[in-house]
mmCIF file of C-alpha atoms in Angstrom:
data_model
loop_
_atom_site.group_PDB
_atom_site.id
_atom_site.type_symbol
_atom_site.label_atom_id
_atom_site.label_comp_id
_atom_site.label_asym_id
_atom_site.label_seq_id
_atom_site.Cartn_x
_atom_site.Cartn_y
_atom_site.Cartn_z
ATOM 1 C CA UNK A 1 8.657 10.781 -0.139
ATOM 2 C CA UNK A 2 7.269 7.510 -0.873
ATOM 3 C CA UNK A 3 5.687 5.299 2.478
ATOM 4 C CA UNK A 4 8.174 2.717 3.514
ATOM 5 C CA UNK A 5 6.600 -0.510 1.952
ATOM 6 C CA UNK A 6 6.161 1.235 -1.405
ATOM 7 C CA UNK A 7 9.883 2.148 -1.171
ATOM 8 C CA UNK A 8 10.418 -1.593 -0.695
ATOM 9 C CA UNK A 9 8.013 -2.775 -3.023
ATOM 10 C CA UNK A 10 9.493 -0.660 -5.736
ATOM 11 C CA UNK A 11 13.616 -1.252 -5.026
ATOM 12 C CA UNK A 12 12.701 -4.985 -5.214
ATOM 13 C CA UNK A 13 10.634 -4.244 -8.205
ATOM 14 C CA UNK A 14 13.361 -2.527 -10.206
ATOM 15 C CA UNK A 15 16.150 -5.493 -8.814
ATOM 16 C CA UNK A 16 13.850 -7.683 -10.648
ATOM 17 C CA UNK A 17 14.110 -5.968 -13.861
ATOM 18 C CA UNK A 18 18.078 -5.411 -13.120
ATOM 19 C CA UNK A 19 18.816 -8.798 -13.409
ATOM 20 C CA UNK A 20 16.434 -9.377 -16.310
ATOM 21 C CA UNK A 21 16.256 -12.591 -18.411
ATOM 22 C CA UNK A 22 13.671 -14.871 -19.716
ATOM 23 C CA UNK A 23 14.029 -17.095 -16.752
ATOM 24 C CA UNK A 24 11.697 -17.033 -13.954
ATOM 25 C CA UNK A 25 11.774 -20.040 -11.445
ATOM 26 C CA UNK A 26 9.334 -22.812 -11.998
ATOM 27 C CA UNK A 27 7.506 -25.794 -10.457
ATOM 28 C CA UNK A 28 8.330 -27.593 -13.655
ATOM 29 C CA UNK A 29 12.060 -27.907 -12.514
ATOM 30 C CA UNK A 30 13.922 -29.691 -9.315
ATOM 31 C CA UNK A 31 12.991 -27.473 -6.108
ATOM 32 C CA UNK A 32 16.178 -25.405 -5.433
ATOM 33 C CA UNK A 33 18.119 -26.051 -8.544
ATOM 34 C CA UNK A 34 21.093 -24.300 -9.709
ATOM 35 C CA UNK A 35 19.116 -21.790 -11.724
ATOM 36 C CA UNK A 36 16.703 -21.439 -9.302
ATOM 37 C CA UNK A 37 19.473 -20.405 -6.913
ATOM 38 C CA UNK A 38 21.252 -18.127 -9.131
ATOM 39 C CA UNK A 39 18.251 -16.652 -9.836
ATOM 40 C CA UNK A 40 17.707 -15.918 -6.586
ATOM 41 C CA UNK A 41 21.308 -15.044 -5.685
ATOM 42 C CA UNK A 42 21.027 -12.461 -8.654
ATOM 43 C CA UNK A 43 18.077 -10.913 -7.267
ATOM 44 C CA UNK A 44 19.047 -10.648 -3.914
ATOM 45 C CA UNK A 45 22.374 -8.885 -4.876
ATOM 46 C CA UNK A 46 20.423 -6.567 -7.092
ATOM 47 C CA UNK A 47 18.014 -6.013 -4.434
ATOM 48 C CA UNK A 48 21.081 -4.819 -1.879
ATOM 49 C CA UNK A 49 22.627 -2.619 -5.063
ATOM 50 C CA UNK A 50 19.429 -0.970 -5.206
ATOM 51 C CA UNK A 51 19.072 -0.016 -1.429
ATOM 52 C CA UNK A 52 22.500 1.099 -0.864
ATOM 53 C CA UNK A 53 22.257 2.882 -4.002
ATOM 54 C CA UNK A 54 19.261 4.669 -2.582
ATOM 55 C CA UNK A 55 20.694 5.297 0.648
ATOM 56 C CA UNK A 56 23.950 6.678 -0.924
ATOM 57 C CA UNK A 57 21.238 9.710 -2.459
ATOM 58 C CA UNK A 58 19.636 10.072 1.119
ATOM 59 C CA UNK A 59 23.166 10.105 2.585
ATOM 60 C CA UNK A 60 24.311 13.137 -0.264
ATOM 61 C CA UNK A 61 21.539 15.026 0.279
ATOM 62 C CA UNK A 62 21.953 14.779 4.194
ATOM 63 C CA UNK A 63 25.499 16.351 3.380
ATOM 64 C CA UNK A 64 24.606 19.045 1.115
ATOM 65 C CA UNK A 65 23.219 21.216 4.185
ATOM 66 C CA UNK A 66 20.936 21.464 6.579
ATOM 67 C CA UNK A 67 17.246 22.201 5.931
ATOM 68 C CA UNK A 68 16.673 26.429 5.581
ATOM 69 C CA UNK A 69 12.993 26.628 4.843
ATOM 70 C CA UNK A 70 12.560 30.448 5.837
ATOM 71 C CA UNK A 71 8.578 29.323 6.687
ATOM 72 C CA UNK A 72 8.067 27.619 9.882
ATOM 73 C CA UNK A 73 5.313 25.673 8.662
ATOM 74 C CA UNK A 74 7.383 24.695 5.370
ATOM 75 C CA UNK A 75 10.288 23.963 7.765
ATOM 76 C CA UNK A 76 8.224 21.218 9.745
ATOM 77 C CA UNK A 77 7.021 19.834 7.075
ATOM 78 C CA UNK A 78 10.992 19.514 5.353
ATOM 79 C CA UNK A 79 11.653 17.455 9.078
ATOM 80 C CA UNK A 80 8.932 15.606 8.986
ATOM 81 C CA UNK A 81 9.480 14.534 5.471
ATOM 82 C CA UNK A 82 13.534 13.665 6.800
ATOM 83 C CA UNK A 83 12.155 11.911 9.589
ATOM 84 C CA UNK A 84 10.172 9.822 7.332
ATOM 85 C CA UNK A 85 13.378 9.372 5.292
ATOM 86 C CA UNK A 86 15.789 7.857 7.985
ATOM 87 C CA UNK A 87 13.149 5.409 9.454
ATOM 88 C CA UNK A 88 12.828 4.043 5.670
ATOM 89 C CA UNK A 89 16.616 3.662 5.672
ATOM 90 C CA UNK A 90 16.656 2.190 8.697
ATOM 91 C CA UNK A 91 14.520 -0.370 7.740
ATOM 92 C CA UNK A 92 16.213 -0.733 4.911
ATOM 93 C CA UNK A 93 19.287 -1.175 6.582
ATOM 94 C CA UNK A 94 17.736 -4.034 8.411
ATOM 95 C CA UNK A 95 16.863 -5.420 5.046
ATOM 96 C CA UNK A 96 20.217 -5.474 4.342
ATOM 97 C CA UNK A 97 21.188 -7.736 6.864
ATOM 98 C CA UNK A 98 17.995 -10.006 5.734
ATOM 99 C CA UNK A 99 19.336 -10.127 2.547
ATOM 100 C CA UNK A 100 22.757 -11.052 3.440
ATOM 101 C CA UNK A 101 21.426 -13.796 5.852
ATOM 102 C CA UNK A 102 19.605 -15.079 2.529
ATOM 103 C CA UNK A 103 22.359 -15.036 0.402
ATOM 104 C CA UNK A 104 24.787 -17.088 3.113
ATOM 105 C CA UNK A 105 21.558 -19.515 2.819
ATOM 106 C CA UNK A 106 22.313 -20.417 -0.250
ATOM 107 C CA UNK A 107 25.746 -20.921 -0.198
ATOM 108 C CA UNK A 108 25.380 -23.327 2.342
ATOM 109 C CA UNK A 109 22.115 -24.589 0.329
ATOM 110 C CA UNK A 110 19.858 -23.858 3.442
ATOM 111 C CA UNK A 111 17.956 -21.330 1.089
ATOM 112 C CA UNK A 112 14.230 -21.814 0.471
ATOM 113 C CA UNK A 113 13.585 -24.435 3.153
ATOM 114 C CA UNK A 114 11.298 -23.458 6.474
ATOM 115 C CA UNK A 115 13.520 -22.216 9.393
ATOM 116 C CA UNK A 116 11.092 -23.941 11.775
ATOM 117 C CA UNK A 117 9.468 -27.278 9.384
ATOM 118 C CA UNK A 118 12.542 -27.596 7.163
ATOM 119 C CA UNK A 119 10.040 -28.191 4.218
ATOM 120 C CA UNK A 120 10.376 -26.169 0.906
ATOM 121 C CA UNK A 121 8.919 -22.413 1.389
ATOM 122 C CA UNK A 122 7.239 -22.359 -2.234
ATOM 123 C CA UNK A 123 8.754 -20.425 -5.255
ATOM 124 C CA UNK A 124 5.817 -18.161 -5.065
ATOM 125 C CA UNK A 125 6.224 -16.753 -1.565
ATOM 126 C CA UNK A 126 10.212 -16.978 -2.590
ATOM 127 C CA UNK A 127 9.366 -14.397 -5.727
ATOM 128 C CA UNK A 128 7.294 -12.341 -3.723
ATOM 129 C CA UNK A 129 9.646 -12.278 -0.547
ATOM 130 C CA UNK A 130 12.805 -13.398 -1.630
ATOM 131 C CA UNK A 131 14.092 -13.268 2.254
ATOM 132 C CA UNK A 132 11.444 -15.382 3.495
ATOM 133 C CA UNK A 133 12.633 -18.374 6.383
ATOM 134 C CA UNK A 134 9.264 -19.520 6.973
ATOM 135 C CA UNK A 135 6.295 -21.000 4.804
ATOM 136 C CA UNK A 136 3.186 -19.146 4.811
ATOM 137 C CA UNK A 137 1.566 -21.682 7.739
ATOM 138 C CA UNK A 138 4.826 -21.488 9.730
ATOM 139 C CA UNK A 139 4.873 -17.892 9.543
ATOM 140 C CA UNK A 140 1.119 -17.629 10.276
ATOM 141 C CA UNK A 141 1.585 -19.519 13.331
ATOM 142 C CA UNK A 142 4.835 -17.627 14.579
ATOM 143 C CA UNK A 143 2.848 -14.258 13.841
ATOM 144 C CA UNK A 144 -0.290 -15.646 15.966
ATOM 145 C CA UNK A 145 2.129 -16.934 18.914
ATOM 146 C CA UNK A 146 4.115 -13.354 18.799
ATOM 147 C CA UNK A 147 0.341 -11.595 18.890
ATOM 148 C CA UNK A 148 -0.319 -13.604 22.200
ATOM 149 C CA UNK A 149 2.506 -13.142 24.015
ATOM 150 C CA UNK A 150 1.728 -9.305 22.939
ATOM 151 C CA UNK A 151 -2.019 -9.470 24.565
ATOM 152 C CA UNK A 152 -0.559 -10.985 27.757
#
């Protein structure tokens, strides 16, 4: 079972070939536009397919029985492997909500502007992270303020 990022990195992979297309968001074109959005709208709701889609396998799996490796050793390693499992769909659940909050963003055209600066996030960070609510130096600055309050 793949590690939880790589899960991630791949289900947002394939969403971005799901939804296909020549178009890819651009700085030659208004910040936000309508394609831009739907673009964006597209990949988050292929992203979510994806994910529940996976989880619907884990889920199946869960329910065909329990684990009966007759080897102890194999039989820890089966758990293990489960545990592994159900924190990446955790996670992924979590992502879910992200991606919901992301897609209500752009309804109410608060998408791809700073949570904390209000200025545009950048279609590059947007590409790589579609749920992103900070720009890179916002988010730098949150991480470094969450990292002292952690040391204290």
């Amino acid at each position: 079972m793949a590690s939880a990022l790589t899960d991630e990195i791949d289900i947002l992979a394939k969403a971005k070939r799901e939804i296909g297309g020549a178009y890819v968001p651009s700085e030659d074109e208004p910040y936000m536009s309508e394609a831009q959005q739907d673009y964006f709208r597209k990949l988050l709701m292929a992203w979510k397919k994806s994910i529940l889609d996976a989880s619907a396998g884990t889920l199946q799996q869960l329910q065909d029985g329990p684990i009966r490796e007759p080897d102890l050793n194999d039989r820890a390693s089966s758990e293990t492997d489960w545990g592994i499992e159900l924190r990446t769909r955790d996670r992924q659940r979590k992502l879910i909500a992200k991606i919901d909050s992301a897609l209500r963003r752009i309804e109410e055209g608060e998408y791809g502007f700073c949570e904390v600066t209000g200025e545009p996030i950048g279609l590059g960070r947007l590409i790589a992270r579609p749920i992103a609510t900070m720009t890179v130096e916002a988010q730098e600055a949150h991480e470094r303020r969450e990292k002292v309050s952690r040391d204290d």
